[in-house]
Coordinates of C-alpha atoms (C1' of nucleotides) and ligand atoms in Angstrom, one line a residue:
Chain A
X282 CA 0.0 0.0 0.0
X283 CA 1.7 3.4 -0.8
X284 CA 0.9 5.0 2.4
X285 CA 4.4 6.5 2.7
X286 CA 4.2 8.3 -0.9
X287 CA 3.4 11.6 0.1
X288 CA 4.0 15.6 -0.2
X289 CA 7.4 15.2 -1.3
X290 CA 6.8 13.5 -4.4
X291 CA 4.6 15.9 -5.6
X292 CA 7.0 19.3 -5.2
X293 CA 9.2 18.9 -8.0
X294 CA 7.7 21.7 -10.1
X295 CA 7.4 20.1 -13.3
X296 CA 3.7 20.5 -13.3
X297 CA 2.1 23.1 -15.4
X298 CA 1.0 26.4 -13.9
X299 CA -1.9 27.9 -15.3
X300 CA -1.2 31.4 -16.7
X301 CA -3.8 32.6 -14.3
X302 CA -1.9 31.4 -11.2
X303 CA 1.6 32.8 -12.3
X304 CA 0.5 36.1 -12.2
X305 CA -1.3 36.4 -8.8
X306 CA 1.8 34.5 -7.8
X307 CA 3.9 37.9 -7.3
X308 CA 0.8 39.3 -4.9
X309 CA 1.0 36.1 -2.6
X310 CA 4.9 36.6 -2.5
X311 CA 4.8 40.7 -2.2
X312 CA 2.0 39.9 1.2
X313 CA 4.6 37.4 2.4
X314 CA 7.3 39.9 2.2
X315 CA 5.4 41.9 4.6
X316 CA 4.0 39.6 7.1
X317 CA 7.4 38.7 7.3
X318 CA 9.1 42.5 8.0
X319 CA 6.3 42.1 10.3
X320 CA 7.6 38.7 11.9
X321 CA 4.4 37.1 11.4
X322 CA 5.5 33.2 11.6
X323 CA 2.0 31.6 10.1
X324 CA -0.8 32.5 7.8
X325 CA -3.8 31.1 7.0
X326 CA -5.6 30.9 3.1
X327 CA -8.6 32.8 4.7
X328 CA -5.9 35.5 5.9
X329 CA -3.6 35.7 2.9
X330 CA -6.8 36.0 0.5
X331 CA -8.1 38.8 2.3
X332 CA -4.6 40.9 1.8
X333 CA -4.4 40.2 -2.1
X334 CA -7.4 40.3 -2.3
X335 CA -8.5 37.0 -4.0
X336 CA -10.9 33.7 -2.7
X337 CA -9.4 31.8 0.0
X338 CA -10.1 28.7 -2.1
X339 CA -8.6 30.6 -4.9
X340 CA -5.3 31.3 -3.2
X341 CA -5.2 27.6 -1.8
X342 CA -6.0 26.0 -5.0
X343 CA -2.9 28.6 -6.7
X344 CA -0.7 27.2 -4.0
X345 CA -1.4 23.4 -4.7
X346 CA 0.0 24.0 -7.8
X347 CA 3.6 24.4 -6.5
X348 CA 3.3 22.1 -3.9
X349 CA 1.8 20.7 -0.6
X350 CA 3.6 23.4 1.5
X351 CA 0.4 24.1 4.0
X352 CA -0.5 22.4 7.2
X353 CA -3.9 21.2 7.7
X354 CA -5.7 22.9 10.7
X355 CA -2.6 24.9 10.8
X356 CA -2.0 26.5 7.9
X357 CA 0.9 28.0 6.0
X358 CA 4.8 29.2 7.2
X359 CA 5.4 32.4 6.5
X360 CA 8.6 32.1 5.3
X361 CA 8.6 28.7 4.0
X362 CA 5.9 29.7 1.5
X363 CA 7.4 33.0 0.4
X364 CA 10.7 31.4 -0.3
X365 CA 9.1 28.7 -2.1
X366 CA 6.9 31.1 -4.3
X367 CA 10.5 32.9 -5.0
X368 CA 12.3 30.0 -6.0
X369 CA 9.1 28.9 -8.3
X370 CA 8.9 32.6 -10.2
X371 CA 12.7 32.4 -10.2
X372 CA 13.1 35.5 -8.2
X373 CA 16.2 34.0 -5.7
X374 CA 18.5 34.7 -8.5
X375 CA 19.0 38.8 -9.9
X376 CA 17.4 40.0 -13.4
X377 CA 19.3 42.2 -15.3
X378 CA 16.8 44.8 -17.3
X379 CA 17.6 47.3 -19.9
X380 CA 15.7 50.3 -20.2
X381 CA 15.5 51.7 -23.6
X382 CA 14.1 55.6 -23.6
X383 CA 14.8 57.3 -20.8
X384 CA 12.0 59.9 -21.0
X385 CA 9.3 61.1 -18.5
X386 CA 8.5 57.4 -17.4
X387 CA 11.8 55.6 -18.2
X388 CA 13.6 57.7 -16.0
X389 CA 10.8 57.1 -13.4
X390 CA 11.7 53.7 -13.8
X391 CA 15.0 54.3 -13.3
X392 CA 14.7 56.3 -10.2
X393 CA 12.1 53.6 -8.5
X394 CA 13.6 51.7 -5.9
X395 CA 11.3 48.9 -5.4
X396 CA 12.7 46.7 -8.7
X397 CA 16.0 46.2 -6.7
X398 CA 14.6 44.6 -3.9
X399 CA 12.7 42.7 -5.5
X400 CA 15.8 41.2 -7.2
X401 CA 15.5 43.5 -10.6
X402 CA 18.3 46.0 -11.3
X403 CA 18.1 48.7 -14.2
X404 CA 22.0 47.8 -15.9
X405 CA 21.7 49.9 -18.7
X406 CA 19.6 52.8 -20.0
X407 CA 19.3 53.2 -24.0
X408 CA 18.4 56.2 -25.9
X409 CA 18.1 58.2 -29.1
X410 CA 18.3 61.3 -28.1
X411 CA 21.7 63.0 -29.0
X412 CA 21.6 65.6 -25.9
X413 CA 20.5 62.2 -23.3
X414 CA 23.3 60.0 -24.8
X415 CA 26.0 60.2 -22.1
X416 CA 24.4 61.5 -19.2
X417 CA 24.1 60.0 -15.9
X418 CA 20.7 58.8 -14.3
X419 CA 20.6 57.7 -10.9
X420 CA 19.1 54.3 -10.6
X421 CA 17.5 52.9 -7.7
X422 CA 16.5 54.4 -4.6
X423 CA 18.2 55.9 -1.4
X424 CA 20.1 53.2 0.3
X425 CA 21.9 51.9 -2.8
X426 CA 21.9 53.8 -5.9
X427 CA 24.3 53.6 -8.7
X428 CA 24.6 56.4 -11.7
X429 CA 24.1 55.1 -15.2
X430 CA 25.5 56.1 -18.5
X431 CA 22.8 56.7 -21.2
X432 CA 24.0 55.3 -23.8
X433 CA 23.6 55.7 -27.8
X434 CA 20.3 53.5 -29.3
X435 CA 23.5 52.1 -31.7
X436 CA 25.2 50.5 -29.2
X437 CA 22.2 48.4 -28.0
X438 CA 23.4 45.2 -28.5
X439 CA 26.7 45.7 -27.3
X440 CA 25.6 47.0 -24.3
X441 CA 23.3 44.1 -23.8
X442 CA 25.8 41.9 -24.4
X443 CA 28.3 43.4 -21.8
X444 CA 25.5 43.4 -19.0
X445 CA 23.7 40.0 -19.5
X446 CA 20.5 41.8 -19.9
X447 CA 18.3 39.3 -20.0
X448 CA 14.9 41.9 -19.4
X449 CA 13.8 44.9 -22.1
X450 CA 11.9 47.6 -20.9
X451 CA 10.6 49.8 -23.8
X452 CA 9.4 53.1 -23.0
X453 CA 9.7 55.0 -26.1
X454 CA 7.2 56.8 -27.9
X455 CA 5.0 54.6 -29.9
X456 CA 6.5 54.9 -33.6
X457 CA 9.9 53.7 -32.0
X458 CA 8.7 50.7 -30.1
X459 CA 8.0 48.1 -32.5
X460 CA 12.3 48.7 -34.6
X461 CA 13.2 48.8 -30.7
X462 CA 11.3 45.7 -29.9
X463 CA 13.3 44.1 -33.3
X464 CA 16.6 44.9 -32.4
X465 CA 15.8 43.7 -28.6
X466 CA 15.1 40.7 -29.8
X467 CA 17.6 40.1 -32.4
X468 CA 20.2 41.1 -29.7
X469 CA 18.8 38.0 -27.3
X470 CA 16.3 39.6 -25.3
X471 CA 13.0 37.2 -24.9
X472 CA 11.2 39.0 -22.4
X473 CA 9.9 42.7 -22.8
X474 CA 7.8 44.9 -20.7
X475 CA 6.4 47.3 -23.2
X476 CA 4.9 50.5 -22.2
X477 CA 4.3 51.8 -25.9
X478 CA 0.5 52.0 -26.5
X479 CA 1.2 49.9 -29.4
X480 CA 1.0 45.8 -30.2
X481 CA 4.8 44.6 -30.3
X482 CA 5.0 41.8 -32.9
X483 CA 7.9 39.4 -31.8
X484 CA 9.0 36.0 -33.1
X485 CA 7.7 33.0 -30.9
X486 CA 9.7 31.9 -28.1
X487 CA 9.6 35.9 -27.0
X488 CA 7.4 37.3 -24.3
X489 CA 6.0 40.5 -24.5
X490 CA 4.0 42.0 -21.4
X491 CA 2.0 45.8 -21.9
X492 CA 1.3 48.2 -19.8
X493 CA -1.1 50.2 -21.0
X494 CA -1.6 53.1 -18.7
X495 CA -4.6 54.9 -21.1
X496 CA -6.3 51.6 -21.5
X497 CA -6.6 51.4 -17.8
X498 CA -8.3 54.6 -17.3
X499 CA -10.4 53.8 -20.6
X500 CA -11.8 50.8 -18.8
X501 CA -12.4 52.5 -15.9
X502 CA -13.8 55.1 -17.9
X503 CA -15.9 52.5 -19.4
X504 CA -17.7 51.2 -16.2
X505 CA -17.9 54.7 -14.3
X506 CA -20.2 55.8 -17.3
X507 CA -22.3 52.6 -16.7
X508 CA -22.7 53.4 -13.2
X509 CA -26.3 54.8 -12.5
X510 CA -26.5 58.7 -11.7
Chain B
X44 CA -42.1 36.3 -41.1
X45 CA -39.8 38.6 -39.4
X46 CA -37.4 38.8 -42.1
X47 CA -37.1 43.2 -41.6
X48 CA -36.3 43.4 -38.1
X49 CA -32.4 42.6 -38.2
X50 CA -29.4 44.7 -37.5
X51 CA -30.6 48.7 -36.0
X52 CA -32.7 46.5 -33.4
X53 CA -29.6 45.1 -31.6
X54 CA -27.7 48.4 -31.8
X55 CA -29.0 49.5 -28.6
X56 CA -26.0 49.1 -25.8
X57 CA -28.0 47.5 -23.2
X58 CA -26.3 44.2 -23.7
X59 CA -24.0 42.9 -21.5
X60 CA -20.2 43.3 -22.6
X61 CA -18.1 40.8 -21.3
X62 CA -14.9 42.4 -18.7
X63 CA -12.7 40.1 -21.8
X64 CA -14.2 42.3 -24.2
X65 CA -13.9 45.5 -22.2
X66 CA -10.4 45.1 -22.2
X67 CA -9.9 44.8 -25.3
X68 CA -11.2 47.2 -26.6
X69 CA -9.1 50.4 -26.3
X70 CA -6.3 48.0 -28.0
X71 CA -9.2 48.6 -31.2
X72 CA -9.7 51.8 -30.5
X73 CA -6.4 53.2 -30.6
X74 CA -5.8 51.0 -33.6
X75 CA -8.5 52.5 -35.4
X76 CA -7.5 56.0 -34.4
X77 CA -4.4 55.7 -36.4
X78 CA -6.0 54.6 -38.8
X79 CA -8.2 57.5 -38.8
X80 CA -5.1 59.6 -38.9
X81 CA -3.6 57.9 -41.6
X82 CA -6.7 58.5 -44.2
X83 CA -7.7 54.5 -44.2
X84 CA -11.4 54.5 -44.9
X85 CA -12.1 51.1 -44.4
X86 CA -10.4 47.7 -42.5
X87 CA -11.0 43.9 -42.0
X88 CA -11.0 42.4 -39.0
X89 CA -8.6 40.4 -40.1
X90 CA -5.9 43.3 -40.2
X91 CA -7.4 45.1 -37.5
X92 CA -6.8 41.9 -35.7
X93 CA -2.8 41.8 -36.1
X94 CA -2.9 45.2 -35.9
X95 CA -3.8 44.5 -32.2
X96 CA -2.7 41.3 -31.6
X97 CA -5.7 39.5 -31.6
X98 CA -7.7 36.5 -33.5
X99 CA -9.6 37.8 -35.8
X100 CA -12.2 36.0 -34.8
X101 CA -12.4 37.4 -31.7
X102 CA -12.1 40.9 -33.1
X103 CA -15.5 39.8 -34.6
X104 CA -16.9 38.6 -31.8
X105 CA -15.7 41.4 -29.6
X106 CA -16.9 44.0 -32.0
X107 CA -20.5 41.9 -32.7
X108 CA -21.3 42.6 -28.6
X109 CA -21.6 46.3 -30.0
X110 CA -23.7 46.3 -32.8
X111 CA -23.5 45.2 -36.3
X112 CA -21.2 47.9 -37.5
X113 CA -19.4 46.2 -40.4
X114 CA -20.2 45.3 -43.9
X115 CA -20.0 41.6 -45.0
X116 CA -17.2 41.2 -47.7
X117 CA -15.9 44.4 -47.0
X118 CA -15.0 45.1 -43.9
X119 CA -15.4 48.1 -41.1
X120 CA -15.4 51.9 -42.0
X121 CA -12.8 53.1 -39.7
X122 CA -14.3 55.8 -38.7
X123 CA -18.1 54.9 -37.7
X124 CA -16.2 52.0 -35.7
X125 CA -13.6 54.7 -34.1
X126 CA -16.5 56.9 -33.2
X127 CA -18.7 53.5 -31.9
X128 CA -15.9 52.1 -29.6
X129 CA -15.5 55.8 -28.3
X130 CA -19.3 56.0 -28.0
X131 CA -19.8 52.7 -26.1
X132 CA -16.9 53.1 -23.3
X133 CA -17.6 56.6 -22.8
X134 CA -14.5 58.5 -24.5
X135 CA -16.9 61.7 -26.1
X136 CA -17.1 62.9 -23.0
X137 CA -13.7 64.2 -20.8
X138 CA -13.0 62.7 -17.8
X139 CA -11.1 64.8 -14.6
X140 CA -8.9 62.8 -13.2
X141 CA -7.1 63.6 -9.9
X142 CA -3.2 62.3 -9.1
X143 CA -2.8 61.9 -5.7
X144 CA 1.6 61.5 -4.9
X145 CA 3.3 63.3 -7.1
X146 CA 6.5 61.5 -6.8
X147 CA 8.5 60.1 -9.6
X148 CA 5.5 58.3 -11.0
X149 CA 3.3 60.8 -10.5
X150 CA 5.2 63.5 -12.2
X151 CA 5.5 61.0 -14.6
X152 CA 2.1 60.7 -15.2
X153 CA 1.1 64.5 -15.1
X154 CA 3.7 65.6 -17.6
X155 CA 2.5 62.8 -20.4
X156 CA 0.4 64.2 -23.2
X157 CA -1.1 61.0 -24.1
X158 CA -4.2 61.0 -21.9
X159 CA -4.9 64.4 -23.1
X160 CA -5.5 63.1 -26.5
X161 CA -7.5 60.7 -25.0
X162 CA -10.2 62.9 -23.5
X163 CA -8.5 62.4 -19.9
X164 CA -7.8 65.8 -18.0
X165 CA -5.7 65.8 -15.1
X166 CA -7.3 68.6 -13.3
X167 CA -5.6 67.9 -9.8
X168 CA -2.5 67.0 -8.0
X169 CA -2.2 65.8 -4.4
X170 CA 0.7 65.2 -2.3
X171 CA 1.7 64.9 1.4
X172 CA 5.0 66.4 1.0
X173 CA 5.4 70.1 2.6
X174 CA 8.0 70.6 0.2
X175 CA 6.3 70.4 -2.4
X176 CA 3.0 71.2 -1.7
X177 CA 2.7 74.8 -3.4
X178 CA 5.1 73.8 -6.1
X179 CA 3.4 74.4 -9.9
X180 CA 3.9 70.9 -12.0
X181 CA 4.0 71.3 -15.7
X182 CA 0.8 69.1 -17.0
X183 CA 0.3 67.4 -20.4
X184 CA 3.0 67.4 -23.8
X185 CA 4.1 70.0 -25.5
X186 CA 0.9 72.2 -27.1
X187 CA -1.3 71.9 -24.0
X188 CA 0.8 72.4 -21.8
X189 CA -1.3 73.6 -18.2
X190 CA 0.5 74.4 -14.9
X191 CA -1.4 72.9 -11.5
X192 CA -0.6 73.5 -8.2
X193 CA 0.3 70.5 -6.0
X194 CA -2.6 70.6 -3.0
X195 CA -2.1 69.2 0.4
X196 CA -3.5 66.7 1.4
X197 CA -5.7 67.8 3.7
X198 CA -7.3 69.9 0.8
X199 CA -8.5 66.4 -1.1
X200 CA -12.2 66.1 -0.9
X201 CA -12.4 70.1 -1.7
X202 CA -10.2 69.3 -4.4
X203 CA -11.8 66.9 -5.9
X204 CA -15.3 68.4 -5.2
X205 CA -14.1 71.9 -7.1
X206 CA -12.6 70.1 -9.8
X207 CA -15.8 67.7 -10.1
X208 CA -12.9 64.6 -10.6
X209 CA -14.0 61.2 -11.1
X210 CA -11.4 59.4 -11.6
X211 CA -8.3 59.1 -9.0
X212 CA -5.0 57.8 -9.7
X213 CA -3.3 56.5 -6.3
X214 CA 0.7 56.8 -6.8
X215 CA 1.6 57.0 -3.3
X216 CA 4.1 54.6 -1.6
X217 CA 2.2 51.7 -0.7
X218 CA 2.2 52.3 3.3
X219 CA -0.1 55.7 2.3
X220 CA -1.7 53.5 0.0
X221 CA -5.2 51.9 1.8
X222 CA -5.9 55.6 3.7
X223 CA -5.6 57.7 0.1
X224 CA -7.8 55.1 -1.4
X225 CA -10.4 55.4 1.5
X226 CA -10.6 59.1 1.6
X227 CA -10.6 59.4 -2.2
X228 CA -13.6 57.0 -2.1
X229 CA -15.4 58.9 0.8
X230 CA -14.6 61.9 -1.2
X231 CA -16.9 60.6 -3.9
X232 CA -14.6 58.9 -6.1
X233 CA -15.8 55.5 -7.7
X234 CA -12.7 54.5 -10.1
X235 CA -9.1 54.1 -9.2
X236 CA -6.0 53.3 -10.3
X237 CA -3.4 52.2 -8.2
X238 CA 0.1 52.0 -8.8
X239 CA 1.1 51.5 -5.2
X240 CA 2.2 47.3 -4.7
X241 CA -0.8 46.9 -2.2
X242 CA -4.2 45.7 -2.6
X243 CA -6.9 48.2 -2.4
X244 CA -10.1 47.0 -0.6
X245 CA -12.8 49.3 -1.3
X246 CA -16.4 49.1 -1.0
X247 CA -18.7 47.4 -3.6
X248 CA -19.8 49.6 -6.3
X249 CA -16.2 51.3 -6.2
X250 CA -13.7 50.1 -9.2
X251 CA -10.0 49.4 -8.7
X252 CA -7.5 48.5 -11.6
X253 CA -4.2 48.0 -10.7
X254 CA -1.1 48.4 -12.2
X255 CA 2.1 46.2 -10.9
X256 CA 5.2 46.8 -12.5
X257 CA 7.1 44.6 -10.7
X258 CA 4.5 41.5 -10.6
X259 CA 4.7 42.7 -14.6
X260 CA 8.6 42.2 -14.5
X261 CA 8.4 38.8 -12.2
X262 CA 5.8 37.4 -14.6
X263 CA 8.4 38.0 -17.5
X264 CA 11.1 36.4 -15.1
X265 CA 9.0 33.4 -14.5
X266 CA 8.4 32.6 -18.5
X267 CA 12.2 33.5 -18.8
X268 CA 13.2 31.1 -16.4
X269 CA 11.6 28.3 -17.8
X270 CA 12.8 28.8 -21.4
X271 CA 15.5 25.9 -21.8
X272 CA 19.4 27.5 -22.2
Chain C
dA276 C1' -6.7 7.7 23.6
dC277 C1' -10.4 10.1 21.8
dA278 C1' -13.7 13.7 20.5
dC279 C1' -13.6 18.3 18.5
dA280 C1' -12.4 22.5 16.2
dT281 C1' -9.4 24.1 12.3
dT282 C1' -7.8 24.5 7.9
dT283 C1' -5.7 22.5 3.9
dG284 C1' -6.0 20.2 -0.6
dT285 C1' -8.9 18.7 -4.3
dG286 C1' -12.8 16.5 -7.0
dC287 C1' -16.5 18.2 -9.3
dA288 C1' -19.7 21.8 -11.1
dA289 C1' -20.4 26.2 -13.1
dA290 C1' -19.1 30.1 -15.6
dA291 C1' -16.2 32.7 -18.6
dA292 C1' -13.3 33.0 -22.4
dA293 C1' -11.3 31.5 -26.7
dG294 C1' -11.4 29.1 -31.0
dC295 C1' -13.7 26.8 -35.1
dA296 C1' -16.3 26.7 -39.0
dC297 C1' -19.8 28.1 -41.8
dA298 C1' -24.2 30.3 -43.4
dA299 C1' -25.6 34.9 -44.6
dA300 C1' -24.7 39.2 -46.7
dT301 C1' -22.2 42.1 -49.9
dC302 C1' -19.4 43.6 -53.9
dG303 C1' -17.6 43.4 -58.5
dT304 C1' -17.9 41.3 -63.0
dC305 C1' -19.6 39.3 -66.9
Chain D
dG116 C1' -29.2 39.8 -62.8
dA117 C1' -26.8 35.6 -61.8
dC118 C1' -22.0 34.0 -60.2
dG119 C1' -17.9 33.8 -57.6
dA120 C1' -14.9 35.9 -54.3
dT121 C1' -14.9 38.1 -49.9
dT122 C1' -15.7 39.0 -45.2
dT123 C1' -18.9 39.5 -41.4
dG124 C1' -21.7 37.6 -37.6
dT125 C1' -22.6 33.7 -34.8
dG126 C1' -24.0 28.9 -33.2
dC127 C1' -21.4 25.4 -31.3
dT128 C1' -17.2 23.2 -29.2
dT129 C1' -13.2 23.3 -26.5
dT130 C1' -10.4 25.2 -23.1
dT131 C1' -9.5 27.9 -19.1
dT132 C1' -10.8 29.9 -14.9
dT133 C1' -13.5 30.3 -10.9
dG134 C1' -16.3 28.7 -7.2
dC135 C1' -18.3 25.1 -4.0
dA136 C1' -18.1 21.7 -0.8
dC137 C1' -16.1 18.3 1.8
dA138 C1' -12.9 14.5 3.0
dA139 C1' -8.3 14.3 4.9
dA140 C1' -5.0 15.9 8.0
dT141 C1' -3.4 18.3 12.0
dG142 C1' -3.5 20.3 16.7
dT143 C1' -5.8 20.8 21.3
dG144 C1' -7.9 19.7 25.4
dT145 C1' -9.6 16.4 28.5
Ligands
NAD793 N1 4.8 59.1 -19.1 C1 3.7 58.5 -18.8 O1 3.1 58.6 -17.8 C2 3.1 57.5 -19.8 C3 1.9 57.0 -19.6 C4 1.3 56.1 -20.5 C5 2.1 55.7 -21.6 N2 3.3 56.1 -21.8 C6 4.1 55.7 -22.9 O2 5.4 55.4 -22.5 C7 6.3 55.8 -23.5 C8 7.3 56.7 -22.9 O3 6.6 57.8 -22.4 P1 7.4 59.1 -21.9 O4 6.4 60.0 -21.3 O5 8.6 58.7 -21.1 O6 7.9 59.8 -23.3 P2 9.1 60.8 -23.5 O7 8.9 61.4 -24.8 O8 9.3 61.6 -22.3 O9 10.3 59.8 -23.6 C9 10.6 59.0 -24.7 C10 12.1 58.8 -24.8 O10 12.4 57.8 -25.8 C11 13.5 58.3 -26.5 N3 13.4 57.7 -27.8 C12 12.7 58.1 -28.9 N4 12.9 57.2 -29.9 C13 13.8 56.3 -29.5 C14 14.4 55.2 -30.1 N5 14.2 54.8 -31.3 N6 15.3 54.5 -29.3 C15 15.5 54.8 -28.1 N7 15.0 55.9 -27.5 C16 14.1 56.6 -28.2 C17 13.3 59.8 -26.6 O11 14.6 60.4 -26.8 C18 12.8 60.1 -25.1 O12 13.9 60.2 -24.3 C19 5.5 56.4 -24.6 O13 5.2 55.4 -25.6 C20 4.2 56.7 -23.9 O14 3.1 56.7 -24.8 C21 3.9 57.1 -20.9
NAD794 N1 8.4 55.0 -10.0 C1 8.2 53.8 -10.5 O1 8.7 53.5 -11.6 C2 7.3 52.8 -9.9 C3 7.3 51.5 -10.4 C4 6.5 50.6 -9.8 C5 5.7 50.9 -8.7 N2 5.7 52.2 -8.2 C6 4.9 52.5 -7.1 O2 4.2 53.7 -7.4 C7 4.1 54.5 -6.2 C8 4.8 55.8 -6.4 O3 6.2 55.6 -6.8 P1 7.2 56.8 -6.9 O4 8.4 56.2 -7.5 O5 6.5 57.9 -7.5 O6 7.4 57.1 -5.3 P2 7.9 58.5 -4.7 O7 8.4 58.3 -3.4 O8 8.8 59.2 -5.7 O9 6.6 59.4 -4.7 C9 5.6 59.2 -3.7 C10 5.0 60.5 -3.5 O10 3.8 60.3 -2.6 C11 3.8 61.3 -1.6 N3 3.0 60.8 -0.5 C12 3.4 60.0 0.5 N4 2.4 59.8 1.4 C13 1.4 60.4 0.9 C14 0.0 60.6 1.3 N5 -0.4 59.9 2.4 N6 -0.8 61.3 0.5 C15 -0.4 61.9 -0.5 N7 0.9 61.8 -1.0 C16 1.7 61.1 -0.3 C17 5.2 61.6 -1.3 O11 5.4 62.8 -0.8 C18 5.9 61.5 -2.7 O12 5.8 62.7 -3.4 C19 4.8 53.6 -5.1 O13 3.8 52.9 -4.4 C20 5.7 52.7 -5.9 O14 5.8 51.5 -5.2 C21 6.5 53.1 -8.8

DNA sequence: ACACATTTGTGCAAAAAAGCACAAATCGTC
DNA sequence: GACGATTTGTGCTTTTTTGCACAAATGTGT
């Protein structure tokens, strides 16, 4: 009888995640950050929902798919379960990210301190702009920032290829995005977070996230009109 | 036989759109707009659909929950679909949106031009900050350019009842987050966007969208992780 | 050792979203 | 004015996501 065949068998993650798990994955493991700042040792589903604001049965059912790492009647550890979440969205290793366009919002970017501790650091900035190229931008927040060279949209791929970017931020204006996107991509880069209000075309194999900033205030846009009075 | 009754009857937007659809749809919009701008009188869905990164047959479908606005074996006129899309989520109209933090993000946010163009006024800026509140903040591109005044914090729900706001962008660290959010609401405010990493909980009947760039940059690094070498 | 209160993990049902395939409508042409 | 080429709109199927409910596991107290 396989009575002794249990939990352990069951955490090697080579079980598919649904697309809809990974990303409230980073919500679970930003409310585990906290609660354990706050030296909070256990947590239960009904708990953890209620700060990222999903179903307990949800959350629990999300969390099955990594693993059994919950105690019945108990519930989860703290830090057991963010590290485990970390080491599932690959986040116990550093991502290098290039930014290319270092305008209103790439330099925001830039600035923002909350990428490095999360285990993201800006290595290079990337821009056309003859009067930008050579500057220095502070990157990350008090504590621990570093000054970065802006440097010429021409040297792209040699700069990504000095830094090990393995992240592309675009945040150029929208005509530029979709030629930056190509030479992203033919200089190695298969992730991109694209801020351009415009659909980035990539070869398979290559992930492209948006964020659309207008599209979020056009859907909210959308339902405030619906709302009576 | 009802064979006369077809198209103008189901025109009439009191059918449900589906939140999938919703979402989609400023993608067309925007799309379409360039369109617009570039002379094209009509467009099938199947080019409007890898102009946006989308099946075509959900282009269809998406656009069908609308109305019957195209032509079979033709195709859409751009600009009677443009003006539809605009019509159904609510874009003929302007909407006042207030920024409360007006820290790197914020400024960000204020000084972009794009959401002007879009029929979204920012109309107010909030901050906690002594030092800055006072300050004049140069709002929207080059062309309409408008200078606001950052207003304490104190000042919000006069703020937001002068400037008649109904839409409030939270970009505030995320400890400030939840109290913003709840005064904003209290102040009369129904749709928000956050940009702080914290969940919102608001009271039914109020909207939140978030937006998470580093959940955005952790999804990437999950896919990224799992692609082989 | 045993009853009891918790809380997880999950099988199953329901709902939502995406995809397929084709009839119906339209245009241009002969 | 009939025919073939196109392209929409949509019924139906499949897949994905969410929600429900409860058995299984754990801890506690007696
Ligand atoms: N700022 C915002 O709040 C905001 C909001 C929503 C969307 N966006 C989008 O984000 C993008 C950036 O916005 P922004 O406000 O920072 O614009 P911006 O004009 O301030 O900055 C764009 C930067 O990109 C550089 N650039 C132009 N072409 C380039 C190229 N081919 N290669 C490299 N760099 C190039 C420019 O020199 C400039 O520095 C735009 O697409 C915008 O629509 C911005
Ligand atoms: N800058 C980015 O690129 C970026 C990226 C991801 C997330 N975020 C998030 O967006 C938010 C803003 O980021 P930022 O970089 O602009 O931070 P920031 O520190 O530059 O700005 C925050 C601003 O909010 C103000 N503030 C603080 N408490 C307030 C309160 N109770 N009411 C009103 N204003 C208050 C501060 O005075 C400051 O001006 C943060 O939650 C951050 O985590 C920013």
């Amino acid at each position: 009888m396989p009575s002794k065949v249990p939990s352990s068998i069951k955490d090697g993650h080579t079980h598919k995640i649904s697309e809809a798990t990974v990303s409230r994955l980073p919500a679970y493991y930003r409310a585990l950050s906290q609660l354990a700042d706050a030296q909070q040792i256990r947590i239960s589903s009904e708990e953890l929902a209620a700060l990222t604001g999903v179903s307990s049965a949800m959350l629990r059912k999300d969390l099955s798919h990594l693993g059994s790492y919950g105690t019945r009647g108990v519930g989860y550890e703290v830090e057991f379960l963010r590290y485990q979440i970390s080491r599932e969205m690959g986040l116990n290793q550093d991502w290098s990210v290039v930014i290319v366009g270092v305008g209103n919002l790439g330099r925001a970017l830039a600035h923002y301190g909350g990428f490095g501790s999360r285990g993201f650091r800006v290595v290079a900035l990337v821009d056309a702009d003859q009067t930008l190229i050579g500057t220095k931008v502070k990157c990350g927040a008090e504590g621990k920032t570093v000054e970065l060279l802006v440097h010429a949209l021409s040297d792209l791929e040699d700069v990504i290829k000095e830094t090990n970017a393995r992240l592309g931020v675009v945040a150029t204006p929208a005509e530029s995005a979709q030629v930056v996107s190509d030479r992203l991509v033919k200089a190695g880069i298969r992730s991109i977070l694209n801020f351009a209000p415009v659909h980035l075309s990539v070869p398979e194999g290559v992930d492209v996230r948006k964020v659309d900033l207008a599209s979020e205030l056009q859907i909210l846009a959308f339902h405030e009109q619906r709302k009576a009075i």
